[in-house]
Tab-separated table of N, CA and C in Angstrom:
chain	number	residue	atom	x	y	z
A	1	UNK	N	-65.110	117.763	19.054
A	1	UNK	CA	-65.466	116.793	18.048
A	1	UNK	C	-64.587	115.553	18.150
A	2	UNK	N	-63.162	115.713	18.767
A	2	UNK	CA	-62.414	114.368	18.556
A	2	UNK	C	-63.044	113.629	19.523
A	3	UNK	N	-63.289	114.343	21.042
A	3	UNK	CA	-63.502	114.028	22.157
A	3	UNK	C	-64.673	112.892	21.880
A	4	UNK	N	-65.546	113.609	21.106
A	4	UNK	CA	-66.718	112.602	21.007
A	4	UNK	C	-66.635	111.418	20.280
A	5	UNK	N	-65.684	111.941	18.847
A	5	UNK	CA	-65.895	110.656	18.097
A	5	UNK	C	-64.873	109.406	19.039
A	6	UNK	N	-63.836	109.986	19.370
A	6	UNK	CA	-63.066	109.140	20.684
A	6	UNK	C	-64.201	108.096	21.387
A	7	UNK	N	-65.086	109.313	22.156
A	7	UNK	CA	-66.133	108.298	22.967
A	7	UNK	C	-66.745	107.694	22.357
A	8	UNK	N	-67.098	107.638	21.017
A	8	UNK	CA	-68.143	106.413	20.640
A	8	UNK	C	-67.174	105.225	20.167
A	9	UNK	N	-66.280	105.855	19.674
A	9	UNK	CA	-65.182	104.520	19.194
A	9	UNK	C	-64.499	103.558	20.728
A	10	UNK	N	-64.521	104.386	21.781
A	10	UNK	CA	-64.169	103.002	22.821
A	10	UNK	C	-65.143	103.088	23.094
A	11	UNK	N	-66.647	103.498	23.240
A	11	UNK	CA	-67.777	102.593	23.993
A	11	UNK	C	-68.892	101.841	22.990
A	12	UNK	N	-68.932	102.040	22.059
A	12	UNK	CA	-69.648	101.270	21.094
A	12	UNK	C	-68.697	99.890	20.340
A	13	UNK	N	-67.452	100.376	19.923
A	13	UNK	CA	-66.679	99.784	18.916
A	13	UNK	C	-65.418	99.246	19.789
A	14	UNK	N	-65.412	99.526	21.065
A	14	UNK	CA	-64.412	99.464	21.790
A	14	UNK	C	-63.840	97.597	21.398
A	15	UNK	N	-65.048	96.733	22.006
A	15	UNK	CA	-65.037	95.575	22.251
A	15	UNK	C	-64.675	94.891	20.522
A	16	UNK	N	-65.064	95.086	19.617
A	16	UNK	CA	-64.803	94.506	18.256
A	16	UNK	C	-64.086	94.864	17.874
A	17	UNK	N	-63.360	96.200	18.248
A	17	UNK	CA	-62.030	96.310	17.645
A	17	UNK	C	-60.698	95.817	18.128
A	18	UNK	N	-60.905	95.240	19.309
A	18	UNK	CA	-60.366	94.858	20.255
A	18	UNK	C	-60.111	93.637	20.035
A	19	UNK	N	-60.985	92.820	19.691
A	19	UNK	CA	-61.035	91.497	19.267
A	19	UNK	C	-60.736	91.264	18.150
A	20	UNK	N	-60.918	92.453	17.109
A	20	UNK	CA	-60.406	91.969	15.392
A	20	UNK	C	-59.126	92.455	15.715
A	21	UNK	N	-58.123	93.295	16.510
A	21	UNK	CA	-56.727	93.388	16.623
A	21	UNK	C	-56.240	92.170	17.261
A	22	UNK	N	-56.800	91.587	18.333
A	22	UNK	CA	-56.317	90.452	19.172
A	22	UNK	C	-56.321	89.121	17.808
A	23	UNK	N	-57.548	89.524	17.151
A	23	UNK	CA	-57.345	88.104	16.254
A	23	UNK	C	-56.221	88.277	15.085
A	24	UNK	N	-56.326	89.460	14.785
A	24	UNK	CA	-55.006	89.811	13.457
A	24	UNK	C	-53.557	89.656	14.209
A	25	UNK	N	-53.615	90.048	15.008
A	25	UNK	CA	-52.368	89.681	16.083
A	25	UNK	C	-52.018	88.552	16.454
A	26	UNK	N	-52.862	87.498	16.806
A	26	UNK	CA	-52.780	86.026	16.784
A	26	UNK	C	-52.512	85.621	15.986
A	27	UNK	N	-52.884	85.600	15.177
A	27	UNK	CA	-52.624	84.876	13.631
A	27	UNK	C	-51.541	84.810	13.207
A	28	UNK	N	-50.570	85.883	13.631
A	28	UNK	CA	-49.749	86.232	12.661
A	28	UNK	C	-48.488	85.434	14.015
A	29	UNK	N	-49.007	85.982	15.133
A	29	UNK	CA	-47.942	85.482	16.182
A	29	UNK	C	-48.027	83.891	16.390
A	30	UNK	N	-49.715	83.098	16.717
A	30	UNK	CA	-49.926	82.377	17.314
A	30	UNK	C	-50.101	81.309	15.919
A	31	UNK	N	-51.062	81.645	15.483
A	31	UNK	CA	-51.483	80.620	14.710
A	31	UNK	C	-50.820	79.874	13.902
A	32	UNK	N	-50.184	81.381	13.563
A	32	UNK	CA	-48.911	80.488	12.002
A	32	UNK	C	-48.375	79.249	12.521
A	33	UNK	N	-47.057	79.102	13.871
A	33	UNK	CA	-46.466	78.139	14.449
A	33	UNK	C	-47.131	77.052	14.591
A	34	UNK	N	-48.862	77.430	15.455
A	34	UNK	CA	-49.133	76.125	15.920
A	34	UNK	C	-50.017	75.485	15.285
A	35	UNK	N	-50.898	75.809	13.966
A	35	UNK	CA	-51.876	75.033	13.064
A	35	UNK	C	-51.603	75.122	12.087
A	36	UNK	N	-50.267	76.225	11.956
A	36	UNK	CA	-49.284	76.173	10.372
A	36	UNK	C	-48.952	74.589	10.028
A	37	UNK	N	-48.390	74.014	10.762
A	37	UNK	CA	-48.222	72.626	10.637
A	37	UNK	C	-49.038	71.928	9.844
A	38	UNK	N	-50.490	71.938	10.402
A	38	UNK	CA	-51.720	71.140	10.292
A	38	UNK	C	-52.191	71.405	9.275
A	39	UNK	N	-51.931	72.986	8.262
A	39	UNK	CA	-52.171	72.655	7.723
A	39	UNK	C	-51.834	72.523	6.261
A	40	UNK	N	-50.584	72.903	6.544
A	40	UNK	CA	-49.729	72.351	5.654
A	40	UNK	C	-49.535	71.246	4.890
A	41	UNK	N	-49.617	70.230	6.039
A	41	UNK	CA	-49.692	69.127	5.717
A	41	UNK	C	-50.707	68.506	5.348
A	42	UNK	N	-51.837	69.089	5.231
A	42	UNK	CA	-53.089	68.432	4.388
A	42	UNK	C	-52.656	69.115	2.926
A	43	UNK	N	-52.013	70.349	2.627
A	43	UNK	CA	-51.703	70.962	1.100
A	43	UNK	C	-50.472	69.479	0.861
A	44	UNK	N	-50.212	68.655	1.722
A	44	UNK	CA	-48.653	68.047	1.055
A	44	UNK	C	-49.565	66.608	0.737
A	45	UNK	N	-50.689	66.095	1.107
A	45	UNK	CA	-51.670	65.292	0.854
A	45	UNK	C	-52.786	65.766	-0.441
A	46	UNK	N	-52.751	66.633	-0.683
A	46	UNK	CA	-53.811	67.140	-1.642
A	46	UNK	C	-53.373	66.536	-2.846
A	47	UNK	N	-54.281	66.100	-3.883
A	47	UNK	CA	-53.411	65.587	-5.511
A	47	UNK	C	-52.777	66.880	-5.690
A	48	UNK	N	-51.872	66.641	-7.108
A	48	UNK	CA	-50.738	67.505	-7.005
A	48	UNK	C	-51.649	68.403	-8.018
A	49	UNK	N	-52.747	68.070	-8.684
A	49	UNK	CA	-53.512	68.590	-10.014
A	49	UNK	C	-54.303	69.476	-8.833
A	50	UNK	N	-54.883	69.250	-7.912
A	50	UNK	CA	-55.437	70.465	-7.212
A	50	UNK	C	-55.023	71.563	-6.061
A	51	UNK	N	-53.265	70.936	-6.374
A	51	UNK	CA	-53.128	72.105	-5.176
A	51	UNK	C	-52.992	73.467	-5.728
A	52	UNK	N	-53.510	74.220	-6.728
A	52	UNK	CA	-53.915	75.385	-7.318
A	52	UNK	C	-55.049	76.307	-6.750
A	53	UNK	N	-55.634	74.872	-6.447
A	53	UNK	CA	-56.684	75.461	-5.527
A	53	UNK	C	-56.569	75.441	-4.482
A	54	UNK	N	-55.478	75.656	-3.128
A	54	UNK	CA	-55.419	74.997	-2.247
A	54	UNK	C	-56.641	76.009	-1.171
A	55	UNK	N	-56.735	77.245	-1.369
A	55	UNK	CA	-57.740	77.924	-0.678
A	55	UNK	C	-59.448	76.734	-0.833
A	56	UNK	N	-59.739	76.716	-1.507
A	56	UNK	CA	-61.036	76.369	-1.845
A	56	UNK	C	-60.958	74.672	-1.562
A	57	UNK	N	-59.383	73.821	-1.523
A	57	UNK	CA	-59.704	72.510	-1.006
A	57	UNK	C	-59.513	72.628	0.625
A	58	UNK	N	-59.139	73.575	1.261
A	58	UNK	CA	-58.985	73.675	2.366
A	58	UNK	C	-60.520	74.457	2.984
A	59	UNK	N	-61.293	75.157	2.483
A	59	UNK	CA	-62.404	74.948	2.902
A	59	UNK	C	-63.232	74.339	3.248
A	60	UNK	N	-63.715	72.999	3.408
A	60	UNK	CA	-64.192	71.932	3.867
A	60	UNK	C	-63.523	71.950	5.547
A	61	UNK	N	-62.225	71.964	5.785
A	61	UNK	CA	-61.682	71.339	6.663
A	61	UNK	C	-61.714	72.702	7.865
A	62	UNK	N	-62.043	74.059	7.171
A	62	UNK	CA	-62.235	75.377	7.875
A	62	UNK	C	-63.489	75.330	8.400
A	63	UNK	N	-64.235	74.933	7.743
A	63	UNK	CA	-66.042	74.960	8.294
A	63	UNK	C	-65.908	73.874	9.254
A	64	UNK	N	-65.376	72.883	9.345
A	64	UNK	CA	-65.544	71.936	10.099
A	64	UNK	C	-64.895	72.507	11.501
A	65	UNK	N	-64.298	73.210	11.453
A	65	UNK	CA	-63.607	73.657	12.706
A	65	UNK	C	-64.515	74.550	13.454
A	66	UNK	N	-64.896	75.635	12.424
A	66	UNK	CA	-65.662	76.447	12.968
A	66	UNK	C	-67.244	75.914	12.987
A	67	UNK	N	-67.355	74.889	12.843
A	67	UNK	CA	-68.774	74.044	13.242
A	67	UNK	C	-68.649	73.420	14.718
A	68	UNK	N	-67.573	73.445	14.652
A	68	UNK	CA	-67.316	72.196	16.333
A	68	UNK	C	-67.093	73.459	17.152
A	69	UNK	N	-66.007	74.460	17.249
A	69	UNK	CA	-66.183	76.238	17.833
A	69	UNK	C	-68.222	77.060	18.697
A	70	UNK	N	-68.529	76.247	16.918
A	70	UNK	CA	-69.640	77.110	17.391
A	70	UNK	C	-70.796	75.853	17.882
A	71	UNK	N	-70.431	74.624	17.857
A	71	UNK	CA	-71.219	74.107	18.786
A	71	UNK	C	-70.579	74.056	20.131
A	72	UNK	N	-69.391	73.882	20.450
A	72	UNK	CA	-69.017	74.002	21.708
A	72	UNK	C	-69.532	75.540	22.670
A	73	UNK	N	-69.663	76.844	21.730
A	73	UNK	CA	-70.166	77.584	22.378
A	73	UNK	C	-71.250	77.537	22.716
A	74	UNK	N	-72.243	77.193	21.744
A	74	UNK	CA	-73.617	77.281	22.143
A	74	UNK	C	-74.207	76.199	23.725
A	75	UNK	N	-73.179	74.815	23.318
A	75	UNK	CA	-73.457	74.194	24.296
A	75	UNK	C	-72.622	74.583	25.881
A	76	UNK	N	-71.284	75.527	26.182
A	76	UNK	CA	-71.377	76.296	27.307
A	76	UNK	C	-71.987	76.892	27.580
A	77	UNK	N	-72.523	77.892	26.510
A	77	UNK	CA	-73.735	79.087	26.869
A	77	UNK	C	-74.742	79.091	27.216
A	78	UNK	N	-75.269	77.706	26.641
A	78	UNK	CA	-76.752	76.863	26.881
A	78	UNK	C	-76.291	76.317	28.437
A	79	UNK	N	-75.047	76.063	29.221
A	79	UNK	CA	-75.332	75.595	30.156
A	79	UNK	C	-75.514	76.809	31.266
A	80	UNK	N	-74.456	77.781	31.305
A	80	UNK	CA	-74.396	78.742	31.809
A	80	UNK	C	-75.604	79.683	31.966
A	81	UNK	N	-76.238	79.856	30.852
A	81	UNK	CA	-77.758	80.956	30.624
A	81	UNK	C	-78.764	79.554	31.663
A	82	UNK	N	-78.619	78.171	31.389
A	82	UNK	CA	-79.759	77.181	32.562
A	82	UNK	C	-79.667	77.175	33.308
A	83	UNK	N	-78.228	77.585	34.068
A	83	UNK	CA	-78.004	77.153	35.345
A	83	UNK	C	-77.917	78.503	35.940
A	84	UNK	N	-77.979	79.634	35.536
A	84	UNK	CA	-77.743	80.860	35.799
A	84	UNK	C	-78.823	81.833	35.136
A	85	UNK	N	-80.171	81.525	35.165
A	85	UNK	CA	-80.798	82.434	34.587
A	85	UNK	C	-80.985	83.931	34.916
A	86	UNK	N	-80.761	83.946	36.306
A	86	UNK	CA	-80.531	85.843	36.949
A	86	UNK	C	-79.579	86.332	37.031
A	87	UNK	N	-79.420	87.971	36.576
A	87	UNK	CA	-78.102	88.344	36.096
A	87	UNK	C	-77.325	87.940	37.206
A	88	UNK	N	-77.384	88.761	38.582
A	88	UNK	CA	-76.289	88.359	39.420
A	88	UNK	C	-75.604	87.147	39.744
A	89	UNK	N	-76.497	85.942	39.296
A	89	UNK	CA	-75.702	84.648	39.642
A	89	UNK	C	-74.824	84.698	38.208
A	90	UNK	N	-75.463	84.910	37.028
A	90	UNK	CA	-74.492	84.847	35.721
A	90	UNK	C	-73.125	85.629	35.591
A	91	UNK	N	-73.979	86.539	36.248
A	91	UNK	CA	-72.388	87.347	36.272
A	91	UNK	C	-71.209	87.309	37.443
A	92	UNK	N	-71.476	86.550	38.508
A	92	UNK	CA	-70.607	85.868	39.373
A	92	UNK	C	-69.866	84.885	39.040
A	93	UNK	N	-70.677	83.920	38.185
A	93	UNK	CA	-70.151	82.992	37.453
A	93	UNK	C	-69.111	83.328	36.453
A	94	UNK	N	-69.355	84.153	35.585
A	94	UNK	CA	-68.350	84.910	34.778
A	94	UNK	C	-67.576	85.172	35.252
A	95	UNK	N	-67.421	86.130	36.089
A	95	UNK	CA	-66.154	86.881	36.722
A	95	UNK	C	-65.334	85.870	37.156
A	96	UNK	N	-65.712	84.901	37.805
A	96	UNK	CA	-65.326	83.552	38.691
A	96	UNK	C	-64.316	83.204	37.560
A	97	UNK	N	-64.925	82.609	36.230
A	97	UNK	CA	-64.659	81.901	35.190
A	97	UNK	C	-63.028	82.287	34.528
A	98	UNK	N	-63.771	83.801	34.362
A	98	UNK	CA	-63.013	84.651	32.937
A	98	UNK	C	-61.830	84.625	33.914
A	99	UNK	N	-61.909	85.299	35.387
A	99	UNK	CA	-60.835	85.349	36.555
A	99	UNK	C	-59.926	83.950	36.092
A	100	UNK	N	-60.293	83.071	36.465
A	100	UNK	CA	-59.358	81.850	36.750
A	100	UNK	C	-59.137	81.554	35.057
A	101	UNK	N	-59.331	81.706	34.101
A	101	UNK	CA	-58.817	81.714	32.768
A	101	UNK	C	-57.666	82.565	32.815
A	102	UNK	N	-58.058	84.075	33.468
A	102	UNK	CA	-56.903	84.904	32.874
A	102	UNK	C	-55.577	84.256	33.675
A	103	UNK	N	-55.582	83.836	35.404
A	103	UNK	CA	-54.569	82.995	35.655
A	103	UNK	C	-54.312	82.180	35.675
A	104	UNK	N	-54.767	81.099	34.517
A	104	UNK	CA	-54.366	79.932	33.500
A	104	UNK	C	-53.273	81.080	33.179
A	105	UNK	N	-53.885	81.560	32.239
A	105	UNK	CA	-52.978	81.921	30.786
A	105	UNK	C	-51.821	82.747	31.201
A	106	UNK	N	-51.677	83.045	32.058
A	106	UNK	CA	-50.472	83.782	32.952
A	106	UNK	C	-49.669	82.929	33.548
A	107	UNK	N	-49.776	81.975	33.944
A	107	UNK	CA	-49.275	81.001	34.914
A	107	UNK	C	-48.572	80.035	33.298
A	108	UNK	N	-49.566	79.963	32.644
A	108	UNK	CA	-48.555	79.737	31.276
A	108	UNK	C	-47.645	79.748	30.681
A	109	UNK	N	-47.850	80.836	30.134
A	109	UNK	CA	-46.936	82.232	30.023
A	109	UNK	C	-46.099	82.595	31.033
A	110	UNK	N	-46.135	82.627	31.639
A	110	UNK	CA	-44.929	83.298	32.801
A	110	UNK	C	-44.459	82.474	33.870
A	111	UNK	N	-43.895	81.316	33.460
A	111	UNK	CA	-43.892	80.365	34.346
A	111	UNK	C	-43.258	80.464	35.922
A	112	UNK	N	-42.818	81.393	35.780
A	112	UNK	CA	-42.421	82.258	37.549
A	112	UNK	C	-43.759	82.101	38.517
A	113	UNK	N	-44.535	82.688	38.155
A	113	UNK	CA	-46.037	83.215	38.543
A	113	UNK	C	-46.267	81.227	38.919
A	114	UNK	N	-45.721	80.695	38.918
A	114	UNK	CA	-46.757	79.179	38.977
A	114	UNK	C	-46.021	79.040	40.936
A	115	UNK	N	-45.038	79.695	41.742
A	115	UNK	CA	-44.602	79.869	42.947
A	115	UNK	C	-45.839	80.341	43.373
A	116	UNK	N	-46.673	81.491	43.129
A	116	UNK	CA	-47.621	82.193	43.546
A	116	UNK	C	-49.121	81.202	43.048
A	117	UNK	N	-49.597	80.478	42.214
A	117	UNK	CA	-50.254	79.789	42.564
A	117	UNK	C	-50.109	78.441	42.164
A	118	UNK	N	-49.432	77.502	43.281
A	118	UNK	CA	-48.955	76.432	42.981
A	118	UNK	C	-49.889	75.075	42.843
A	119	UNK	N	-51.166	75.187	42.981
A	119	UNK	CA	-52.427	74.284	43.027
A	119	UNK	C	-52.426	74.505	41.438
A	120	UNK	N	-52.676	76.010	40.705
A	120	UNK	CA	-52.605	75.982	39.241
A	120	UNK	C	-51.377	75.319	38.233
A	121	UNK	N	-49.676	74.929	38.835
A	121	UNK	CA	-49.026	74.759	38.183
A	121	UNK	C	-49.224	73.308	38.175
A	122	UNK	N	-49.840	72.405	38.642
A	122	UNK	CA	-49.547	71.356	39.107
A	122	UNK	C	-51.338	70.736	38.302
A	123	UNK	N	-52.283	71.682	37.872
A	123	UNK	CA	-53.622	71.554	36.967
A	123	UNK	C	-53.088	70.997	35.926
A	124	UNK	N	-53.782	69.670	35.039
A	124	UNK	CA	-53.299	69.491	33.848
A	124	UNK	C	-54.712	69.010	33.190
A	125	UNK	N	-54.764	69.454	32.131
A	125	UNK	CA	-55.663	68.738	31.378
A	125	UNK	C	-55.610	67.122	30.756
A	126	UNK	N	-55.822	66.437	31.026
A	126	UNK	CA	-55.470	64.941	30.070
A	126	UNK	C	-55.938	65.149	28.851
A	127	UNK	N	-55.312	65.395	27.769
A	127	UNK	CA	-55.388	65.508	25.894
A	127	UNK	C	-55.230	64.240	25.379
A	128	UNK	N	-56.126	63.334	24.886
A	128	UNK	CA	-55.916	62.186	24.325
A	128	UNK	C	-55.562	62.005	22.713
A	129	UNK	N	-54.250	62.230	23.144
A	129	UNK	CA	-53.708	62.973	21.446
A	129	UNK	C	-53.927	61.411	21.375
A	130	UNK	N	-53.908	60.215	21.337
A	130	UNK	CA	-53.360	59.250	20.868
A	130	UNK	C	-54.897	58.581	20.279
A	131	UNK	N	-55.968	58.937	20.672
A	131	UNK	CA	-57.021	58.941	20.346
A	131	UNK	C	-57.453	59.489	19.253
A	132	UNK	N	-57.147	60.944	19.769
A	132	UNK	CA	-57.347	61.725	18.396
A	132	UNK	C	-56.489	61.469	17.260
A	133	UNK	N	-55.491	60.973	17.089
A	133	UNK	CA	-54.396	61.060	16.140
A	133	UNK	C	-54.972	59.263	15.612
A	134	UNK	N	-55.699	58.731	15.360
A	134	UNK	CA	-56.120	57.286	15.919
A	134	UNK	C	-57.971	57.578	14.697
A	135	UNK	N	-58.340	58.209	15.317
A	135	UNK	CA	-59.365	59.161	14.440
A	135	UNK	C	-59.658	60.353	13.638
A	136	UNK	N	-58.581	60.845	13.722
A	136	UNK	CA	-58.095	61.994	12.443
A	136	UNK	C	-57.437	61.281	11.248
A	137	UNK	N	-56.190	59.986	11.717
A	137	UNK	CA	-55.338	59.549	10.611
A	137	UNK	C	-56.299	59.089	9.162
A	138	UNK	N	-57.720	58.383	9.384
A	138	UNK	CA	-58.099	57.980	8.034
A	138	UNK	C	-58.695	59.769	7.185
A	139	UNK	N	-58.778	60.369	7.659
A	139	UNK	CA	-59.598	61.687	6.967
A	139	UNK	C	-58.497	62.515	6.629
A	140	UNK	N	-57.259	62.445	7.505
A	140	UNK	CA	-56.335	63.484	7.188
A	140	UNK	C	-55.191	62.950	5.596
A	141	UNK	N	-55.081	61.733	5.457
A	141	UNK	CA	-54.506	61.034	4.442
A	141	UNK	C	-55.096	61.559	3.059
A	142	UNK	N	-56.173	61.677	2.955
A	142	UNK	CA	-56.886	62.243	1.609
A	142	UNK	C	-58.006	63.308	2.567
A	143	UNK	N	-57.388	64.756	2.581
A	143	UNK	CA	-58.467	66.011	3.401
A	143	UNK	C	-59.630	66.731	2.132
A	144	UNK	N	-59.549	65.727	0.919
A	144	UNK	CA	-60.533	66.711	0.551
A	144	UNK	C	-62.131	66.314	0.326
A	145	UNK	N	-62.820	67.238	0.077
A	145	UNK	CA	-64.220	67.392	0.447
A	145	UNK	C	-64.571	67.159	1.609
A	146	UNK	N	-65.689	66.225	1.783
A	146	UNK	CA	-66.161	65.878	3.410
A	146	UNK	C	-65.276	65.241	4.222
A	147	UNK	N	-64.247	64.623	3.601
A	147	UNK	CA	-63.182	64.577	4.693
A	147	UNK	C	-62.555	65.512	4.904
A	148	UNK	N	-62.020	66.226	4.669
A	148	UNK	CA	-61.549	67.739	4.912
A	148	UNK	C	-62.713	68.270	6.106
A	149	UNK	N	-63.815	68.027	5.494
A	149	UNK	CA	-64.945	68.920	7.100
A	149	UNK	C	-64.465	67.522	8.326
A	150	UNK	N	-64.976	66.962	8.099
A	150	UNK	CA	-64.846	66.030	9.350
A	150	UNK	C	-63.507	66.028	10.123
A	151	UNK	N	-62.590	65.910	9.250
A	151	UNK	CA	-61.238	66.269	9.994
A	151	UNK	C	-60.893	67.753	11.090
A	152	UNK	N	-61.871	68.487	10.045
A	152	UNK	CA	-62.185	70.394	10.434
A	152	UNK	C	-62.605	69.962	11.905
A	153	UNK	N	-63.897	68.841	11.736
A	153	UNK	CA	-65.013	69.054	13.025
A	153	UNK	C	-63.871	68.407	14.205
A	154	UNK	N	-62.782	67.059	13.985
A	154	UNK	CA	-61.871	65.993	14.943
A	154	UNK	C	-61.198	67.145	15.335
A	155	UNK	N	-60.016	67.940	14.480
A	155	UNK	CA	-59.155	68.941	15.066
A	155	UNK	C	-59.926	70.309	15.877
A	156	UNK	N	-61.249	70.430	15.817
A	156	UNK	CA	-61.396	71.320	16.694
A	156	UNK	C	-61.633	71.493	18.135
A	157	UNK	N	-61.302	70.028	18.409
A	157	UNK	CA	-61.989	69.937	19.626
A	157	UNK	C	-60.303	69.691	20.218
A	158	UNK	N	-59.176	70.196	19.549
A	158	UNK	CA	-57.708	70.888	20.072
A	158	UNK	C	-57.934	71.256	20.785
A	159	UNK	N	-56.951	71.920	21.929
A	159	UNK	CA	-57.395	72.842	22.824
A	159	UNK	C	-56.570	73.968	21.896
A	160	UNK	N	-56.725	75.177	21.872
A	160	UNK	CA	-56.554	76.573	21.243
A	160	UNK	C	-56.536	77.313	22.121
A	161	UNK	N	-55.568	78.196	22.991
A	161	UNK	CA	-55.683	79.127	23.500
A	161	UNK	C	-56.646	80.563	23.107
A	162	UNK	N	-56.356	80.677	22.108
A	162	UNK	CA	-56.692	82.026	21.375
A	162	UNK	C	-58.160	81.509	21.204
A	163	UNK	N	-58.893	80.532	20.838
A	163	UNK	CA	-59.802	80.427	21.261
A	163	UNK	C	-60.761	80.035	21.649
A	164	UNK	N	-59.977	79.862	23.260
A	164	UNK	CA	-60.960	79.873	23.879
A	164	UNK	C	-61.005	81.015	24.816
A	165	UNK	N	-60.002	82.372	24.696
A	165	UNK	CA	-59.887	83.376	25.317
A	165	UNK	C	-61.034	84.324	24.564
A	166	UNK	N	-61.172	84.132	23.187
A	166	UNK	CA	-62.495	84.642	22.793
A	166	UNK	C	-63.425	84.494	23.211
């Protein structure tokens, strides 16, 4: 009986539990440090009469994040499922993909590992913080209501490790 309930819990539940530990685990390791900031500092902008509510004025600026998340997925997925409509090319592509992500995030992290692939240590993304910081500053000064989303939708297009490993 354990044996079995064992097997359905890693082959059914394996993958979501996996991901709700990786995300409770992030959060607590990753997130706090690096969007603790961000958003803090919209509670130090909020009037002082509503920071009681600060859960419910910070909602606006949560949907907006996870609006720009879930259009950025749909629009990789939408490219990947067009350009790859048969499994074997999709799933070459994947492996290809998820492969060279996992040694990003290692080569990161372990900055030794960048001797062993030195074409990856030397990859940089160009981040136009000065842009973004340029078009966030009028929404982030007063974050509540629809400025709070719109600011949600500017900061999501951060780069986030955590997720984009999701």
């Amino acid at each position: 009986m354990y044996g079995n309930c064992l097997s359905v819990i890693s082959s059914e539940y394996g993958l979501p539990a996996s991901l709700f530990a990786g995300g409770v685990i992030g959060s607590l390791s990753h997130c706090t440090g690096m969007c603790g900031p961000l958003v803090l500092g919209q509670v130090g902008a909020l009037p002082q009469q509503s920071r009681g509510a600060v859960v419910t004025m910070l909602l606006p600026y949560h949907l907006g994040r996870i609006s720009t998340y879930v259009m950025l997925g749909v629009i990789f997925s939408s490219l990947v499922n067009f350009a790859a409509i048969y499994t074997l090319p999709k799933t070459i592509i994947s492996v290809f993909l998820l492969s060279l992500a996992a040694v990003m995030f290692l080569v990161s992290a372990i900055p030794g590992l960048a001797v062993m692939f030195p074409w990856l240590a030397r990859l940089s993304l160009p981040i136009p913080s000065g842009f973004m910081t340029r078009l966030s500053r009028p929404f982030a000064i007063d974050p509540a209501g629809w400025r709070g989303y719109v600011l949600g939708v500017i900061l999501g297009f951060m780069p986030c490790g955590l997720v984009i490993a999701a």
